[in-house]
Each structure stands twice: as structure tokens, then as C-alpha cells.
Coordinates of C-alpha atoms in Angstrom, one line a residue:
M1 CA -144.3 -29.3 -20.7
S2 CA -147.9 -29.4 -20.1
D3 CA -149.5 -28.3 -17.1
D4 CA -150.1 -31.4 -15.6
M5 CA -146.6 -32.3 -15.7
S6 CA -145.2 -29.5 -14.2
R7 CA -147.7 -29.1 -11.9
E8 CA -146.6 -30.3 -8.1
P9 CA -147.9 -33.1 -6.6
S10 CA -150.6 -33.7 -4.5
R11 CA -149.6 -32.9 -0.8
N12 CA -151.5 -33.3 2.8
V13 CA -150.8 -30.4 5.0
I14 CA -152.1 -29.8 8.2
V15 CA -152.4 -26.1 9.4
F16 CA -152.5 -25.2 12.9
G17 CA -154.2 -21.7 13.7
A18 CA -156.2 -22.3 10.7
G19 CA -158.7 -19.6 12.1
G20 CA -156.6 -16.9 12.4
R21 CA -155.5 -14.7 8.9
V22 CA -152.6 -16.3 8.2
G23 CA -154.1 -19.7 8.9
R24 CA -156.9 -19.0 6.4
A25 CA -154.4 -17.5 3.7
T26 CA -152.6 -20.3 4.0
V27 CA -155.3 -22.5 3.6
A28 CA -156.6 -21.1 0.8
E29 CA -153.3 -20.8 -0.9
A30 CA -153.0 -24.8 0.0
V31 CA -156.4 -25.7 -2.1
T32 CA -155.8 -23.8 -4.9
R33 CA -152.5 -25.5 -5.9
G34 CA -154.5 -28.7 -5.7
H35 CA -153.3 -30.0 -1.9
R36 CA -155.4 -31.6 0.6
V37 CA -155.6 -29.3 3.9
T38 CA -156.5 -30.2 8.0
A39 CA -157.5 -27.4 9.1
V40 CA -156.8 -27.1 13.0
V41 CA -158.4 -24.4 15.2
R42 CA -159.8 -24.4 19.2
D43 CA -163.5 -24.1 17.9
P44 CA -164.4 -25.5 14.7
A45 CA -168.0 -23.6 15.2
K46 CA -166.2 -20.4 14.6
C47 CA -164.7 -21.6 11.4
A48 CA -167.4 -23.6 9.7
D49 CA -166.4 -21.2 6.7
L50 CA -163.1 -23.1 5.9
S51 CA -164.5 -26.8 5.4
G52 CA -164.8 -27.9 2.0
S53 CA -164.1 -30.6 -0.4
S54 CA -160.3 -30.3 0.0
V55 CA -160.7 -28.9 3.9
T56 CA -160.8 -31.2 6.8
L57 CA -161.9 -28.9 9.6
V58 CA -161.1 -30.5 13.2
R59 CA -160.2 -29.3 16.8
G60 CA -156.9 -29.6 18.1
D61 CA -154.8 -27.9 20.9
V62 CA -150.8 -27.5 19.2
T63 CA -149.1 -27.3 22.6
D64 CA -150.6 -31.2 23.2
P65 CA -147.6 -33.6 21.7
D66 CA -150.3 -36.9 21.2
A67 CA -153.2 -34.8 19.7
V68 CA -150.2 -33.1 16.9
A69 CA -149.2 -36.8 16.8
A70 CA -153.0 -38.0 16.0
L71 CA -154.0 -35.2 13.7
A72 CA -150.5 -34.9 11.8
A73 CA -150.4 -38.8 11.0
G74 CA -150.5 -38.9 6.7
H75 CA -149.5 -35.7 6.3
D76 CA -146.4 -34.2 4.1
A77 CA -145.6 -31.4 5.7
A78 CA -147.0 -28.9 9.1
V79 CA -147.6 -25.4 9.0
N80 CA -148.0 -23.1 12.8
A81 CA -149.8 -20.4 12.5
S82 CA -151.6 -20.1 16.0
A83 CA -150.9 -17.9 18.6
R84 CA -152.4 -17.0 22.4
L85 CA -152.6 -13.7 23.8
D86 CA -154.0 -15.4 27.1
V87 CA -151.1 -16.8 28.2
S88 CA -147.0 -15.7 27.7
S89 CA -145.7 -15.6 24.2
E90 CA -142.2 -17.4 25.5
E91 CA -144.7 -20.1 27.3
Y92 CA -147.0 -20.5 24.9
F93 CA -144.7 -20.9 21.6
T94 CA -141.9 -23.1 23.3
S95 CA -145.1 -25.4 24.5
A96 CA -146.1 -25.7 20.3
A97 CA -142.8 -25.8 19.8
R98 CA -141.7 -28.9 22.1
A99 CA -145.1 -30.3 21.3
L100 CA -144.9 -30.5 17.4
V101 CA -141.1 -31.6 17.6
A102 CA -142.4 -34.6 19.4
G103 CA -146.0 -35.1 18.0
L104 CA -144.5 -34.7 13.6
G105 CA -141.8 -36.9 14.8
A106 CA -144.5 -39.7 16.2
A107 CA -146.3 -39.1 13.3
G108 CA -143.5 -39.3 10.8
V109 CA -144.2 -35.9 9.1
R110 CA -140.9 -34.3 7.9
R111 CA -141.5 -30.6 7.4
L112 CA -142.6 -28.1 10.0
L113 CA -142.9 -24.2 9.1
V114 CA -143.1 -22.2 11.8
L115 CA -144.3 -18.3 12.3
G116 CA -141.9 -15.9 13.9
I117 CA -141.9 -12.1 14.1
A118 CA -140.1 -9.5 12.1
T119 CA -139.1 -7.8 16.0
T120 CA -136.2 -10.9 16.3
L121 CA -134.5 -10.1 13.2
E122 CA -131.4 -8.9 12.9
T123 CA -130.4 -5.2 11.5
E124 CA -127.3 -5.5 11.3
P125 CA -125.0 -8.6 12.9
G126 CA -125.5 -8.8 17.1
V127 CA -128.2 -6.6 17.1
R128 CA -132.2 -7.3 16.5
V129 CA -135.2 -5.0 16.2
M130 CA -136.7 -5.9 19.7
D131 CA -132.4 -4.4 21.2
A132 CA -133.3 -0.7 20.0
P133 CA -133.7 1.7 22.9
G134 CA -137.1 2.4 23.6
F135 CA -138.2 -0.7 21.8
P136 CA -141.7 -1.0 24.0
E137 CA -142.1 -3.4 26.7
E138 CA -144.2 -5.5 25.8
W139 CA -144.1 -5.9 22.4
R140 CA -139.6 -7.1 24.0
L141 CA -141.8 -9.9 26.0
F142 CA -143.9 -11.1 23.0
S143 CA -140.8 -11.4 20.4
Q144 CA -139.3 -13.0 23.1
G145 CA -141.9 -16.0 22.8
H146 CA -140.2 -16.9 19.3
V147 CA -136.6 -16.0 20.1
A148 CA -137.1 -19.0 22.5
E149 CA -139.1 -21.0 20.2
F150 CA -136.6 -20.7 17.6
A151 CA -133.7 -21.7 20.4
L152 CA -136.0 -24.4 21.2
L153 CA -136.6 -25.8 17.8
S154 CA -132.6 -25.2 17.2
A155 CA -131.6 -27.5 20.2
E156 CA -134.0 -30.4 20.4
A157 CA -135.7 -30.7 16.9
P158 CA -133.8 -34.2 15.1
P159 CA -132.2 -33.6 12.1
E160 CA -134.8 -35.6 10.4
L161 CA -137.6 -32.8 11.1
D162 CA -136.7 -30.5 8.1
W163 CA -138.1 -26.8 10.0
L164 CA -137.9 -23.7 8.9
M165 CA -139.0 -20.6 10.8
V166 CA -140.7 -18.1 8.5
V167 CA -140.8 -14.3 9.4
P168 CA -142.8 -11.9 7.3
A169 CA -142.5 -8.2 7.7
Q170 CA -143.0 -6.1 10.3
D171 CA -146.6 -4.5 8.8
L172 CA -148.1 -7.8 7.7
N173 CA -150.9 -5.8 6.1
A174 CA -154.7 -6.9 4.9
E175 CA -154.9 -4.1 2.9
A176 CA -151.8 -4.7 1.2
E177 CA -152.1 -5.3 -2.7
V178 CA -151.6 -9.5 -3.0
T179 CA -148.9 -9.9 -6.1
G180 CA -147.9 -13.3 -5.8
A181 CA -144.3 -12.4 -5.5
Y182 CA -142.0 -11.3 -2.3
R183 CA -138.4 -11.3 -1.6
T184 CA -136.4 -13.3 1.3
A185 CA -133.4 -12.6 3.5
V186 CA -132.1 -15.0 6.0
G187 CA -131.9 -13.8 9.8
T188 CA -131.9 -10.1 8.7
T189 CA -134.8 -7.6 8.0
V190 CA -135.4 -7.3 3.8
E191 CA -134.7 -4.0 2.3
G192 CA -137.7 -2.0 1.2
P193 CA -140.8 -1.1 2.7
G194 CA -141.3 -3.7 5.2
R195 CA -144.8 -4.8 4.2
I196 CA -146.2 -8.0 3.0
A197 CA -150.1 -9.3 2.3
H198 CA -151.4 -12.2 4.1
G199 CA -152.1 -14.2 1.0
D200 CA -148.2 -13.7 -0.3
L201 CA -147.4 -14.7 3.2
A202 CA -149.0 -17.9 2.3
V203 CA -147.7 -18.3 -1.1
A204 CA -144.1 -18.1 0.7
L205 CA -145.1 -20.8 3.0
L206 CA -146.6 -22.9 0.4
D207 CA -143.0 -22.4 -1.9
E208 CA -141.2 -23.7 1.1
I209 CA -143.7 -27.1 1.7
E210 CA -143.4 -27.3 -2.6
R211 CA -139.7 -26.9 -3.0
P212 CA -137.7 -26.4 -0.2
R213 CA -134.9 -24.1 0.0
H214 CA -134.0 -23.1 3.5
S215 CA -133.9 -25.2 6.8
R216 CA -133.1 -24.5 10.3
V217 CA -132.9 -20.4 9.9
Q218 CA -135.6 -17.4 10.4
L219 CA -136.3 -16.7 6.5
A220 CA -137.3 -13.1 6.8
V221 CA -140.4 -12.6 3.7
S222 CA -141.4 -8.9 2.3
A223 CA -143.0 -7.8 -0.6

């Protein structure tokens, strides 16, 4: 089979939080695969380097359903790689999830990937990393935002929205070698070193956009 015949069809992908490390890696991986990307950031002036022939850089607020609907129209998939540290984690991630459900529904986008956090994964049935004795309270509060986000998506996302929470290993490491490979587990931590490069996380995200294999679960991803 020729490369042209085996290549995935070009898609339109919108990435919220495109200015962060994961967002940038996701944009780069999508462009490498021949997709067109709308990169959504809070301040385009600080992210001018993201612009390119396959990337449209725009200002947007992922917690505003009307803005999500307007920006996402015509796209095949959405990724939320955004985060805020100046508001409570639970407030931010539930507001974003609610806006994405409404906005993507209005725009007709059927695939949504959101980023989770490894502390919410189970280490044994019914026991999460964040439940360990002595777990720092400030980390627990931040982790709770993703717990609430997952619960909201589980309860409120309609059947036609094929959503997935992708959870990187606890050591999401900018210095780690990018190998193009990764391992997965559903709902639990992945056995092994618990580390992954931003680039390999982006590979996992784009794989799930091109060939969706998981839906409505926490998909742990590690090197």
C-alpha cells in the first residue's frame, strides 16, 4: 500500500490551551500528520510563533459556550489542554467541561479529548493516588477539579459526543526523550516509571483523534 493510501485523511482539530507545553506539542503533532489546527489561546500576542500555514491562532475562552461553538464550527475534533491557576480548579474545569459539552454540541463536533491528572487514577480498586495518607492538601484540591470534570462529562455529555479524558503519567517531563511510543491503562496507573514526554502524550492524543479506541473513560498514558 502506498504512503498516500495509508495516510490518515486530513482533519480540522481545535486545541484549547494551545500556548502551554501540552498544547504546543499537540499542535505540532497534528501539523506533522497533515491536519489543520485552530490554536486557541487567551493572548495571541504571546503565542505568535504558533501561527503557520496549517495553524490558525485565535483568542478564545474555553469556559464560554458561545465562544466554543463559534470557534469549533467546522472542526472534526477538539482537545482541551488548558488550565488556570488563578481560579479554583473545580470551578475552572467544570466550567470548561460544561461549555465544551454545550459549544461542541452546537457546532456539531463529535470527538473531545480533555487532559486529566495522574493523581485521580486508582492504584487499587476504589483507591486513588490522591487518597493516600499525607497527600498534600493543595494537590488534592487541584486534583478534585479533574474529578469533578470527569463526573460532569459522565453525567451531562450527550451520547453523540465521543469524549475521553487522557491522563499523562505523574512525571510529565519536558526533558524526557520523545520516542513516539507509549503504554496505556484504563482508570488505573500504568505500571513502570510513571514518566512521559510532552511529545509522546501528543502522539497518544492524535492517535485517539485519528483512530478512536477509547470513550468515556480515563485513559492513562505513560512511556
